[in-house]
Coordinates of C-alpha atoms and ligand atoms in Angstrom, one line a residue:
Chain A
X1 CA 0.0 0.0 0.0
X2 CA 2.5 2.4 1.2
X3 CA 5.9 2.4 0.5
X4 CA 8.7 4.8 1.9
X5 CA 12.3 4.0 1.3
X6 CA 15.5 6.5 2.4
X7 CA 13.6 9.2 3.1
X8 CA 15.2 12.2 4.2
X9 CA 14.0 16.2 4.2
X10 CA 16.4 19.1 4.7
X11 CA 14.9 22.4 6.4
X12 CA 17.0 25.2 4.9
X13 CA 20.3 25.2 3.7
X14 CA 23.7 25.6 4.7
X15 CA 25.0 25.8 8.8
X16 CA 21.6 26.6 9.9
X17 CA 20.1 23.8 8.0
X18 CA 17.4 21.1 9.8
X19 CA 17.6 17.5 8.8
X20 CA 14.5 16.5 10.0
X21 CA 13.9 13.2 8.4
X22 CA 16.8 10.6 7.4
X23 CA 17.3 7.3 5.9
X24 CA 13.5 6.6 6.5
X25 CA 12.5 2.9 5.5
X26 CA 8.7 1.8 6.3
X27 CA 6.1 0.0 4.1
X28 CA 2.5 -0.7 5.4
X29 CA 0.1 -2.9 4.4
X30 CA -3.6 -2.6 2.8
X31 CA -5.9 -2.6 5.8
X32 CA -3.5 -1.7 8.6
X33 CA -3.3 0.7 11.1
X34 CA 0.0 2.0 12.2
X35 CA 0.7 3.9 14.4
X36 CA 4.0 6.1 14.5
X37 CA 5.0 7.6 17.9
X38 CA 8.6 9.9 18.3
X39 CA 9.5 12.8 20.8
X40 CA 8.3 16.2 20.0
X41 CA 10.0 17.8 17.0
X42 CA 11.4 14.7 15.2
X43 CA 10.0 15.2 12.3
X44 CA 6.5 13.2 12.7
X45 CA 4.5 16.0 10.5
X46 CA 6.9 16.1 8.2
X47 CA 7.0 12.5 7.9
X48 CA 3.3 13.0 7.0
X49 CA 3.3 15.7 5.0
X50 CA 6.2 14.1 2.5
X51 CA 3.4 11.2 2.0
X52 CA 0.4 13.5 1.8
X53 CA 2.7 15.1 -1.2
X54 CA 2.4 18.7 1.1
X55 CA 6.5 18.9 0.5
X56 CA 8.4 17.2 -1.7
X57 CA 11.4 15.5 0.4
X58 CA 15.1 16.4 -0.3
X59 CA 15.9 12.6 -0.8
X60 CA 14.2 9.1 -1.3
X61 CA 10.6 8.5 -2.0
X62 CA 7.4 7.9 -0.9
X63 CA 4.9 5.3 -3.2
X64 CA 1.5 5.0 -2.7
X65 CA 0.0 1.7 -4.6
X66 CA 3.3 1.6 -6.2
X67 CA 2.9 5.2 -7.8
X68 CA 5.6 7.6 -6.9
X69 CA 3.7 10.8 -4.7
X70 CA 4.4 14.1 -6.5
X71 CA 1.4 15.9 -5.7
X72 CA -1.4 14.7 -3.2
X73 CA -2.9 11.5 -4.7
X74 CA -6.7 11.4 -5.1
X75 CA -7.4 8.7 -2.4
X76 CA -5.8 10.1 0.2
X77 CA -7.2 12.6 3.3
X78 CA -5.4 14.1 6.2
X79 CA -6.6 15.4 9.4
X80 CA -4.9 17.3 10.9
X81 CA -4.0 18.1 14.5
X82 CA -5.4 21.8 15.4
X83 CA -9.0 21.2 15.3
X84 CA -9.7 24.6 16.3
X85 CA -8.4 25.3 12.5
X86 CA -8.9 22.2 10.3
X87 CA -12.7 23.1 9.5
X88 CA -13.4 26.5 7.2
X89 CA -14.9 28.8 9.6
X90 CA -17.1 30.4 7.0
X91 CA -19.2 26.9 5.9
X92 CA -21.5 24.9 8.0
X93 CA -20.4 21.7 9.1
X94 CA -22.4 19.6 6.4
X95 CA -21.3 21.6 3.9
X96 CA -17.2 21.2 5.5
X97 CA -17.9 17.4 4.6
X98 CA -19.4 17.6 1.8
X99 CA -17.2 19.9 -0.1
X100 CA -14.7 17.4 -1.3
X101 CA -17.5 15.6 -2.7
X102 CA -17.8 17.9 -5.7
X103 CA -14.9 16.4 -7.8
X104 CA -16.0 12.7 -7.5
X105 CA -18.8 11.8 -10.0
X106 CA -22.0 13.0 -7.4
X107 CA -24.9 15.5 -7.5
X108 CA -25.8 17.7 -4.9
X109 CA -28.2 15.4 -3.9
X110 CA -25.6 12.4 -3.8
X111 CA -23.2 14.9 -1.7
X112 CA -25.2 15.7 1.2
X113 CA -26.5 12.6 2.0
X114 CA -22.9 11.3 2.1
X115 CA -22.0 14.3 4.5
X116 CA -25.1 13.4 6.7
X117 CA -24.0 9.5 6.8
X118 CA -20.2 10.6 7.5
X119 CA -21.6 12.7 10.3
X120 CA -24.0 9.8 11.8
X121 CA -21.5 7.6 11.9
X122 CA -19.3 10.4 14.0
X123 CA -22.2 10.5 16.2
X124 CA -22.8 14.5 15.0
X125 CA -26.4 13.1 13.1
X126 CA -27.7 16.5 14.0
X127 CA -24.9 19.0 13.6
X128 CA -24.5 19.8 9.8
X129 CA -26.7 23.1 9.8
X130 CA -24.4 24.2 12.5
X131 CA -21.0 26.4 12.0
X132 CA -17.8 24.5 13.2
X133 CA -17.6 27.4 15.8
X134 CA -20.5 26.5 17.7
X135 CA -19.3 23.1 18.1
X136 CA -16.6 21.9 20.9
X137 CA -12.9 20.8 19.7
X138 CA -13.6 17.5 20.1
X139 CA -16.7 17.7 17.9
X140 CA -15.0 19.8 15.3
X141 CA -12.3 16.8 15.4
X142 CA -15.4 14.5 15.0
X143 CA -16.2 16.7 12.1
X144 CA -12.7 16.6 10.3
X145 CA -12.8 12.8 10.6
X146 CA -16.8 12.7 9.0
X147 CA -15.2 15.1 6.3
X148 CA -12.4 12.4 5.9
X149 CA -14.7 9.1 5.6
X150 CA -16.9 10.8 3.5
X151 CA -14.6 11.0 0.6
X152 CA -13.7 7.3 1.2
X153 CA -9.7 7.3 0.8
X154 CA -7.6 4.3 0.4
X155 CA -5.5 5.9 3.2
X156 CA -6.0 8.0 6.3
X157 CA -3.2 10.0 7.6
X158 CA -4.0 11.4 11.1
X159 CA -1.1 14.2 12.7
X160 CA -1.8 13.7 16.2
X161 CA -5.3 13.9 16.1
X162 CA -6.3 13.9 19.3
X163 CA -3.6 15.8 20.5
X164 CA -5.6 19.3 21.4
X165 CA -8.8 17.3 23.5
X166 CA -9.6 16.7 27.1
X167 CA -9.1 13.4 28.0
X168 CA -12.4 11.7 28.0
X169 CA -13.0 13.4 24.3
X170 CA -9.8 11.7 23.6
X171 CA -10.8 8.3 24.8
X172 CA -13.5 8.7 22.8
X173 CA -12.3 9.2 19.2
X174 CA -10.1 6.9 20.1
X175 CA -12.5 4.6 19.9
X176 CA -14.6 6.0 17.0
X177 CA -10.8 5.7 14.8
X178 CA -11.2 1.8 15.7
X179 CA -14.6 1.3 15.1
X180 CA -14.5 3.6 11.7
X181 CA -11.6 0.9 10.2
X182 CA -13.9 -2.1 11.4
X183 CA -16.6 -0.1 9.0
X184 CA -14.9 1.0 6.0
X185 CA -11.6 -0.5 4.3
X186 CA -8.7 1.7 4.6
X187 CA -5.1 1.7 5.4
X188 CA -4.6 4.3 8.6
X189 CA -1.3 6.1 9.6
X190 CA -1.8 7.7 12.7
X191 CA 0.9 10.1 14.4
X192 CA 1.1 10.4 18.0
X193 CA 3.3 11.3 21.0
X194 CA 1.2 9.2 23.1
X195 CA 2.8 6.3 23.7
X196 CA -0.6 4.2 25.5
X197 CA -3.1 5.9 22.3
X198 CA -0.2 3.9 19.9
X199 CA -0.4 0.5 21.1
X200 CA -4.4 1.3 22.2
X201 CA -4.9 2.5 18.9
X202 CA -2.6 0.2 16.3
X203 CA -2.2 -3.0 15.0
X204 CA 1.4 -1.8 14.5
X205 CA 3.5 0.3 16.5
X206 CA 6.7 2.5 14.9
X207 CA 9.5 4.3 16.6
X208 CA 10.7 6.8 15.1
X209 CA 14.6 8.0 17.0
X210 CA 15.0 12.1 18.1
X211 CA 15.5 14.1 15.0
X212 CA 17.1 13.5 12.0
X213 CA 13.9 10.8 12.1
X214 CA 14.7 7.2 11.2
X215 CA 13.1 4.2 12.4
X216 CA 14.3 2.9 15.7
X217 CA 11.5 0.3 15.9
X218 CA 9.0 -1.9 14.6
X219 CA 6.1 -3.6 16.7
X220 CA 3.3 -5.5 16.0
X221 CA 0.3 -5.2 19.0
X222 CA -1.2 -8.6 19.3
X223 CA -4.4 -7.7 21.4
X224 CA -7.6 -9.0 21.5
X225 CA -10.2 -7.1 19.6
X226 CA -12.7 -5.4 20.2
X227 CA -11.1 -3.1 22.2
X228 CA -11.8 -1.7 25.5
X229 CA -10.7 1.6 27.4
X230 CA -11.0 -0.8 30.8
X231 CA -9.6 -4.2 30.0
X232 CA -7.3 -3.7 26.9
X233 CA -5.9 -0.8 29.3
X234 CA -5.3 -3.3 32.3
X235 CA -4.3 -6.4 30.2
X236 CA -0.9 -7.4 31.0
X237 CA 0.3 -7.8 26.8
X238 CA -0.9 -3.4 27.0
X239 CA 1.6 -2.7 30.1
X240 CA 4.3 -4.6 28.6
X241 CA 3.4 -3.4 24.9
X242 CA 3.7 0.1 26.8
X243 CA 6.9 -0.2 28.4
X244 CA 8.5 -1.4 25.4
X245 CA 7.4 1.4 23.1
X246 CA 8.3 4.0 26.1
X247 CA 11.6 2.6 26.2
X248 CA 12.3 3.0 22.1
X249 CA 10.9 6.0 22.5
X250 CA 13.5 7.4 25.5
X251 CA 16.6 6.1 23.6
X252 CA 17.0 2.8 25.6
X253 CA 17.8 -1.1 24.7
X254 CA 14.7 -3.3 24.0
X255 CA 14.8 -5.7 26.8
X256 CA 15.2 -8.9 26.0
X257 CA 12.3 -10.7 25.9
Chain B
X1 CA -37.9 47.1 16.1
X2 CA -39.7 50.0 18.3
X3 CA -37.4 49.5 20.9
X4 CA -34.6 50.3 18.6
X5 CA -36.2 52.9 17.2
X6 CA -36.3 54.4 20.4
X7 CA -33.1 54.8 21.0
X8 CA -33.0 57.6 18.0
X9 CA -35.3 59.9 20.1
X10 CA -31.9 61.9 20.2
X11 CA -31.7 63.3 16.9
X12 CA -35.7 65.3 16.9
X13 CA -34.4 66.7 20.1
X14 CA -31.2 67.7 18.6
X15 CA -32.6 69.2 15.5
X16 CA -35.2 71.3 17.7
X17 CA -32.3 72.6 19.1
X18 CA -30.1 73.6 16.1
X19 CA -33.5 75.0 14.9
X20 CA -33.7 77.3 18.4
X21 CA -30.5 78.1 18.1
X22 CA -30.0 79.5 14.5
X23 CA -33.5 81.4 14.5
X24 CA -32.7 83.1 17.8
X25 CA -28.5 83.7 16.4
X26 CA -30.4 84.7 12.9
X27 CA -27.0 83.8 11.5
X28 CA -27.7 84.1 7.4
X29 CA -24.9 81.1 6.8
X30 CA -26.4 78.7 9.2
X31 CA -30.1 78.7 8.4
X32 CA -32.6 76.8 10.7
X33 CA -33.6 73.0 9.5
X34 CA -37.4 74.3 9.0
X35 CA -36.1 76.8 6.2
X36 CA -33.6 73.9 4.6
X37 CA -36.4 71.3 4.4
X38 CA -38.7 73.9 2.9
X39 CA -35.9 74.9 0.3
X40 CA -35.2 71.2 -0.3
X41 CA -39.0 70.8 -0.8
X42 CA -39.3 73.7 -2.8
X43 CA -36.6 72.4 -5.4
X44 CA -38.0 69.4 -5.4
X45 CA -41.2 70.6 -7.3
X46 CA -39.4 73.3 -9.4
X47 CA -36.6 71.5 -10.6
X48 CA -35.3 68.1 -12.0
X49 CA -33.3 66.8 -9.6
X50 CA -33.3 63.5 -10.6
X51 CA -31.5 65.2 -13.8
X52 CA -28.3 65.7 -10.4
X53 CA -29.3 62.7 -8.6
X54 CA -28.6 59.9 -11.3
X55 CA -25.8 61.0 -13.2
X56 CA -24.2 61.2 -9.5
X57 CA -25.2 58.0 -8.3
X58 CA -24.2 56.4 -11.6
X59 CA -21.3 57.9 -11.3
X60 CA -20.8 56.7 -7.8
X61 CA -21.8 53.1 -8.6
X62 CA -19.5 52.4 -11.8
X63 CA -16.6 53.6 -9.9
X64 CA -16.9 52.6 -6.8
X65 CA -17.1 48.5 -8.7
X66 CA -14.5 49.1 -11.2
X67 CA -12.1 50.0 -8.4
X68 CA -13.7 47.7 -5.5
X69 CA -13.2 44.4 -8.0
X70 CA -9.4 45.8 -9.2
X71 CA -8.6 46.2 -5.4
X72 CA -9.7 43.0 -4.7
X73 CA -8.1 41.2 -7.9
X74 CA -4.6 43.0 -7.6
X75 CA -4.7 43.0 -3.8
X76 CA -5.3 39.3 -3.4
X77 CA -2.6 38.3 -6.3
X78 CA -0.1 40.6 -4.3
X79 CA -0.7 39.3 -1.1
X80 CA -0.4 35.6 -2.2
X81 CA 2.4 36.4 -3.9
X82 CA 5.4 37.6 -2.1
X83 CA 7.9 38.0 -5.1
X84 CA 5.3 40.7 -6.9
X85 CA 4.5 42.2 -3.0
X86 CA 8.1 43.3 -2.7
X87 CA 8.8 44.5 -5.9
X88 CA 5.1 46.8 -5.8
X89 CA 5.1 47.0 -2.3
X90 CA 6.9 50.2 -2.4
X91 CA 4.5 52.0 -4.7
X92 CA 1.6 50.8 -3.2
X93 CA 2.5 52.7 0.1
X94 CA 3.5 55.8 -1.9
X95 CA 0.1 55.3 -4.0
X96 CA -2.1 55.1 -1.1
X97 CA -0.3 57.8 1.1
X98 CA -1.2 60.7 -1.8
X99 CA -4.4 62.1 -0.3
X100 CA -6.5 61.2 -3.5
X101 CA -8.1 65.3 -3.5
X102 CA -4.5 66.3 -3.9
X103 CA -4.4 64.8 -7.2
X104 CA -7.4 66.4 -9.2
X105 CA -5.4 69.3 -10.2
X106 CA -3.3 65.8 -12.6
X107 CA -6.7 64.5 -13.6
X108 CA -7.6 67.4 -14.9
X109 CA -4.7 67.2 -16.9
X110 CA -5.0 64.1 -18.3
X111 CA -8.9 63.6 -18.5
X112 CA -11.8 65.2 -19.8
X113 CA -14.0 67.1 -17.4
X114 CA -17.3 65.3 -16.6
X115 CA -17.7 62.0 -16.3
X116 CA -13.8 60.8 -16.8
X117 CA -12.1 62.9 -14.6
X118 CA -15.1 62.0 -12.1
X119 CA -14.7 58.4 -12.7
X120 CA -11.0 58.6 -12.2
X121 CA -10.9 60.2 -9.1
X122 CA -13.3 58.0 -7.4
X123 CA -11.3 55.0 -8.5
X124 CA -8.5 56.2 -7.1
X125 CA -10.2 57.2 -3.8
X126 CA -11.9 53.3 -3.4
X127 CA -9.0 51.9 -4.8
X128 CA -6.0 51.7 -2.3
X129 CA -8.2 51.1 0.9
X130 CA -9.3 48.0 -1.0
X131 CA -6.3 46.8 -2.5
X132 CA -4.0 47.5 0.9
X133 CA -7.0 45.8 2.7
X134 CA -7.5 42.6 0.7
X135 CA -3.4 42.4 0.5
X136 CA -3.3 42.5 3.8
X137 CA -6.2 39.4 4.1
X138 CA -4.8 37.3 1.2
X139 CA -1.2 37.5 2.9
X140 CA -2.5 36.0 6.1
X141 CA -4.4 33.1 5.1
X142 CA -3.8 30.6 7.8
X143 CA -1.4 27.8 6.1
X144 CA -3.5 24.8 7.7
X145 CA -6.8 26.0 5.2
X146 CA -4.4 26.0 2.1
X147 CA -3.0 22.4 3.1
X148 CA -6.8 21.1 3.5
X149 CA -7.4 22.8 0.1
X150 CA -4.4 20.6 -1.5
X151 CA -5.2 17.7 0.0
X152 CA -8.7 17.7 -0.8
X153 CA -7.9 19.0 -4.2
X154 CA -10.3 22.3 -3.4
X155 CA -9.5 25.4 -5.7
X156 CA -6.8 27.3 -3.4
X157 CA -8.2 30.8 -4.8
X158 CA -11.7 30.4 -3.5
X159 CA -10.2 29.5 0.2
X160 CA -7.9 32.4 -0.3
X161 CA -10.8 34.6 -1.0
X162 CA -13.0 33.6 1.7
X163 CA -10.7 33.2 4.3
X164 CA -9.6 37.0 3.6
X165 CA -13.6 38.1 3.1
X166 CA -13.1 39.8 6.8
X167 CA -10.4 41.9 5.7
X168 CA -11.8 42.8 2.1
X169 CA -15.0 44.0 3.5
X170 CA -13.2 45.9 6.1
X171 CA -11.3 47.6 3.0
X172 CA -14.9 48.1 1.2
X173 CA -16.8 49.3 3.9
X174 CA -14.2 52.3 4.3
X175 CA -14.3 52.8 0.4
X176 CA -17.6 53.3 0.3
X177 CA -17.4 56.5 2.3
X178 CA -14.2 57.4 0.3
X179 CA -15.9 57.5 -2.8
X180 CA -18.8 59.4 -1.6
X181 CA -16.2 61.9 -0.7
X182 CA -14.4 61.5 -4.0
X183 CA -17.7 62.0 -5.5
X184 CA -18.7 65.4 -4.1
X185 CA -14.8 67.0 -4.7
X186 CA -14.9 66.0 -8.1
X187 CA -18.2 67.8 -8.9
X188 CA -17.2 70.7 -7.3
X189 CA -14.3 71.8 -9.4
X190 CA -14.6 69.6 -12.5
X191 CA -18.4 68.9 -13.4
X192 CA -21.1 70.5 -15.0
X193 CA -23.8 68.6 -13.2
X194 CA -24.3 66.4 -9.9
X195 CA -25.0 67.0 -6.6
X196 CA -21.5 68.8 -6.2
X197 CA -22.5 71.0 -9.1
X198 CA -25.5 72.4 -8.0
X199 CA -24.1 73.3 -4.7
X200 CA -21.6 75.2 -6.5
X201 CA -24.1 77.2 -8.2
X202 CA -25.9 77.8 -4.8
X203 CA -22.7 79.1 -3.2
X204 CA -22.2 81.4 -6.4
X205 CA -25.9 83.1 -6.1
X206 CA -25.6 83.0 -2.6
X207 CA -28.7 80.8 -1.8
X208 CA -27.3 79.3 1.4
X209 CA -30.6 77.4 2.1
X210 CA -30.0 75.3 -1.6
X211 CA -26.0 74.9 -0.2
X212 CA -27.0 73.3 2.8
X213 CA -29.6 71.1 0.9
X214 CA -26.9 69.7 -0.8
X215 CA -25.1 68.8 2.2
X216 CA -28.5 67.2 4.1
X217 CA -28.5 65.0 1.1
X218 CA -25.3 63.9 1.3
X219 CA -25.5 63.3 4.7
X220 CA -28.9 60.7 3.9
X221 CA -26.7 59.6 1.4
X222 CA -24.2 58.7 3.3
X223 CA -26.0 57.3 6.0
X224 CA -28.2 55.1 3.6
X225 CA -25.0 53.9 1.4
X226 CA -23.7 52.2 4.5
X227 CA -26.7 50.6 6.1
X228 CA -26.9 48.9 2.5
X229 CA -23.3 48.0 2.7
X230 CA -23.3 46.8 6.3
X231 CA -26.4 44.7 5.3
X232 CA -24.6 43.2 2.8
X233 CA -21.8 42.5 4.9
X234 CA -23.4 41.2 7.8
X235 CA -25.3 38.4 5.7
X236 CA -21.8 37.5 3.9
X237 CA -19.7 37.2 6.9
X238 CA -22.2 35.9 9.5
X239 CA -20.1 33.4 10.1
X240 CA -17.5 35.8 11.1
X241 CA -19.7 37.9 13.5
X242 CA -20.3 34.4 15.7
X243 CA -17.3 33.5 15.8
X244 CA -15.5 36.2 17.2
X245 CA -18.7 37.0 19.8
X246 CA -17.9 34.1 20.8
Ligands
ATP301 N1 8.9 24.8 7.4 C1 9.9 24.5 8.2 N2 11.1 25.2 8.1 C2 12.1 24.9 8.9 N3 12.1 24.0 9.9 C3 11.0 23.3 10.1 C4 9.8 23.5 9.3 N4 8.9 22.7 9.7 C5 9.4 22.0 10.7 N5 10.7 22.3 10.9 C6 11.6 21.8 11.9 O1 11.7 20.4 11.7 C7 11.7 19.7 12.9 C8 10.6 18.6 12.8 O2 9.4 19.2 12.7 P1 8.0 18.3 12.7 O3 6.9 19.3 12.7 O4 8.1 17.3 11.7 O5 8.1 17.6 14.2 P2 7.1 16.7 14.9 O6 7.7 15.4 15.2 O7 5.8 16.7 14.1 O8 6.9 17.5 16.3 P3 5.6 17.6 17.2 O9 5.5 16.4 18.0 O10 6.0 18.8 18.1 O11 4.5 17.9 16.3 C9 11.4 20.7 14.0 O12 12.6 20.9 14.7 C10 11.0 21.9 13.3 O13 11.5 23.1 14.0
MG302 MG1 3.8 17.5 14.5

């Protein structure tokens, strides 16, 4: 599905240049959902925005379906982390999901009742007539993830989605991401710092090391589904799952297992 | 409604007052509202002053769009894109800095009096407010609504324009006023009609009630040019007005 091999990005040029990403290698598979965790300012974003086609990278590449990203491919959608500005402040909410819509092959009629199945299955069935400003963050989060389903992408890429939310909220969408991919087919790729939302959240956990980015490791989360806030959260495979990824995540040796 | 309309119970009280006042001052130059409105009343049935009126108005109108949908155009392509902005940038400051009276002595160079030089001077009054305004708006489109545009494959120039619609209204709403001014100084010294015409004449055979006719009805004019505008404005950016009360 996706393939990324030696992937680097240079900020700038010359002493005061950034190397944000390098030597990136990671391919995922149709139907997963990986999640990629790193410290603050590694270079997550733009890790996503090299395979959202947002920048083009200094060096390797990034395919999607075997297709070499130049530009943002059609079956793709992004949301993004500040909810408070990932909505157009000057369209209702229905009209937010449905604008997309208007370059697949649908009529106005077709459009809006996409945008008001998107929005049911976010559990906003009665929101569209609103403006995203009289909705809460986490709604207009909701909202950016209806707009997202709605035009059906092959692939997902969340940037720490959740990252701006009070915790229950959180929990919450948490559990709406997991129960959207049990709905529709598509392949996820969802950034966060959170370190218990990755191995909550994925069927597959990557590292990425402190800036310049590069994979540091690789896990794959073995735990029962469905999921549970409670019982995944207690189950002794999540605490030792947890610790593992903290420890990648700090710079430290993977115990031996 | 009423209730609102209460709040105006101000202005009768003020203009029984400036009536008081200039009847018992008998000042010639500042005649009482009771002799204005019977002037205005009196020209009304005598005279053609739609023959003013519409010319002016026209005037108004076809100048104040030419310039309002330049200013927009140039302002937003400037502000989007930096290159052009500093190489203009410059002349744009210099541009809108020249108090746009100060230049009809040029017009009147270069265009014919009438209509042109009327035209010209009220473009040039509407538009720098709109083009510094809507420069300004394009220039500071937040970066997360042009990402969401490319990913979604939305065209970037319709974001660009609404998310800078505060901004260019802001700029349109003060040229509005700016081109009534325009209007009026352009009449005065280059016209042989208009609203600005006629007071002219007034002034000349010293019929001070007809003078100050002229400037009641600008006044109304005023006044009513920008509750149209604000209407206008308030049902485009709505979504604007909630969200900053909020
Ligand atoms: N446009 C840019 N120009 C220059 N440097 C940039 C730019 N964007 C990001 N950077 C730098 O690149 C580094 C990585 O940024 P990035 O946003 O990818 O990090 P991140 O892992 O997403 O961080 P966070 O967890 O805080 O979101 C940061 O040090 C940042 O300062
Ligand atoms: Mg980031």
């Amino acid at each position: 599905m996706l393939e990324i091999s030696n992937l680097s990005h240079v900020y700038g040029s010359g002493p005061g240049a950034h190397h944000a990403i390098e030597g990136l290698n990671l391919s995922v598979a149709e139907g997963e959902l990986l999640c990629i965790v790193g410290p603050s300012g590694a270079g997550k974003s733009t890790l996503l925005r090299s395979i959202a086609g947002l920048i083009q990278p200094t060096g390797g590449e990034v395919r999607i379906e075997g297709k070499l990203v130049k530009q943002t491919p059609d079956n793709l959608a992004v949301v993004f982390q500040d909810y408070s500005r990932s909505l157009f402040p000057w369209m209702s909410v229905a009209d937010n999901v449905a604008l997309p819509l208007r370059r697949k092959k649908m009529d106005k009629q077709q459009r809006r009742a996409a945008a008001q199945e998107a929005l049911e299955s976010v559990g906003l069935a009665e929101a569209g007539k609103k403006y995203p400003f009289q909705l809460s963050g986490g709604m207009q989060q909701r909202v950016a993830i209806a707009r997202a389903l709605a035009y059906r992408p092959a692939l997902m890429l969340m940037d720490e989605p959740f990252g701006s939310v009070d915790a229950q909220t959180r929990e919450d969408l948490e559990d709406l991401v997991l129960q959207v991919r049990g709905h529709h087919k598509m392949t996820i790729v969802l950034i966060t710092h959170d370190i218990d939302e990755s191995v909550y959240v994925g069927d597959r956990v990557v590292v990425l090391s402190k800036a310049p980015a590069h994979v540091v490791g690789d896990l794959k989360v073995e735990l029962a589904s469905p999921r549970d806030q409670i019982t995944t959260r207690e189950h002794s495979d999540f605490v030792h799952l947890r610790a593992e990824v903290g420890r990648l995540v700090r710079g430290l040796e993977r115990t031996p297992a | 409604m009423i209730r609102r309309l209460a709040w105006y119970w101000l202005i009768p009280v003020a203009a029984l007052a400036w009536e008081v006042v200039t009847r018992s001052a008998g000042a010639v130059y500042f005649p009482p509202p009771s002799t204005i409105l019977a002037r205005m009343r009196e020209m009304a049935a005598t005279e053609d002053v739609a023959a003013d009126l519409v010319p002016s108005l026209a005037r108004l109108a076809v100048g104040w769009a030419l310039a309002a949908a330049a200013g927009v155009a140039l302002g937003v392509l400037l502000g989007r894109s930096p290159l052009l902005a500093k190489l203009v940038e410059p002349m744009v400051h210099f541009g809108r800095s020249v108090p746009p009276a100060a230049l009809l002595p040029v017009f009147l160079v270069f265009f014919k009096v009438g209509t042109p030089i009327q035209l010209a001077a009220i473009v040039y009054g509407v538009l720098w407010p709109v083009l510094v305004n809507s420069m300004d708006g394009a220039r500071h489109v937040d970066t997360q609504y042009l990402d969401t545009a490319q990913v979604f494959h939305l065209p970037r120039w319709r974001v660009v324009l609404a998310a800078a619609a505060p901004k260019i209204f802001a700029g349109l709403r003060l040229s509005v006023a700016l081109a009534l001014i325009m209007m009026v100084i352009s009449e005065l010294y280059a016209s042989s009609e208009g609203i600005g015409h006629r007071m002219r004449e007034a002034e000349g055979s010293v019929d001070i009630p007809a003078m100050w006719a002229g400037i009641v009805l600008l006044g109304v004019l005023g006044v009513v040019l920008n509750g149209l505008f604000l209407a206008v404005e308030r049902r485009a950016l709505r979504w604007h007005r909630g969200r900053t009360a909020a």
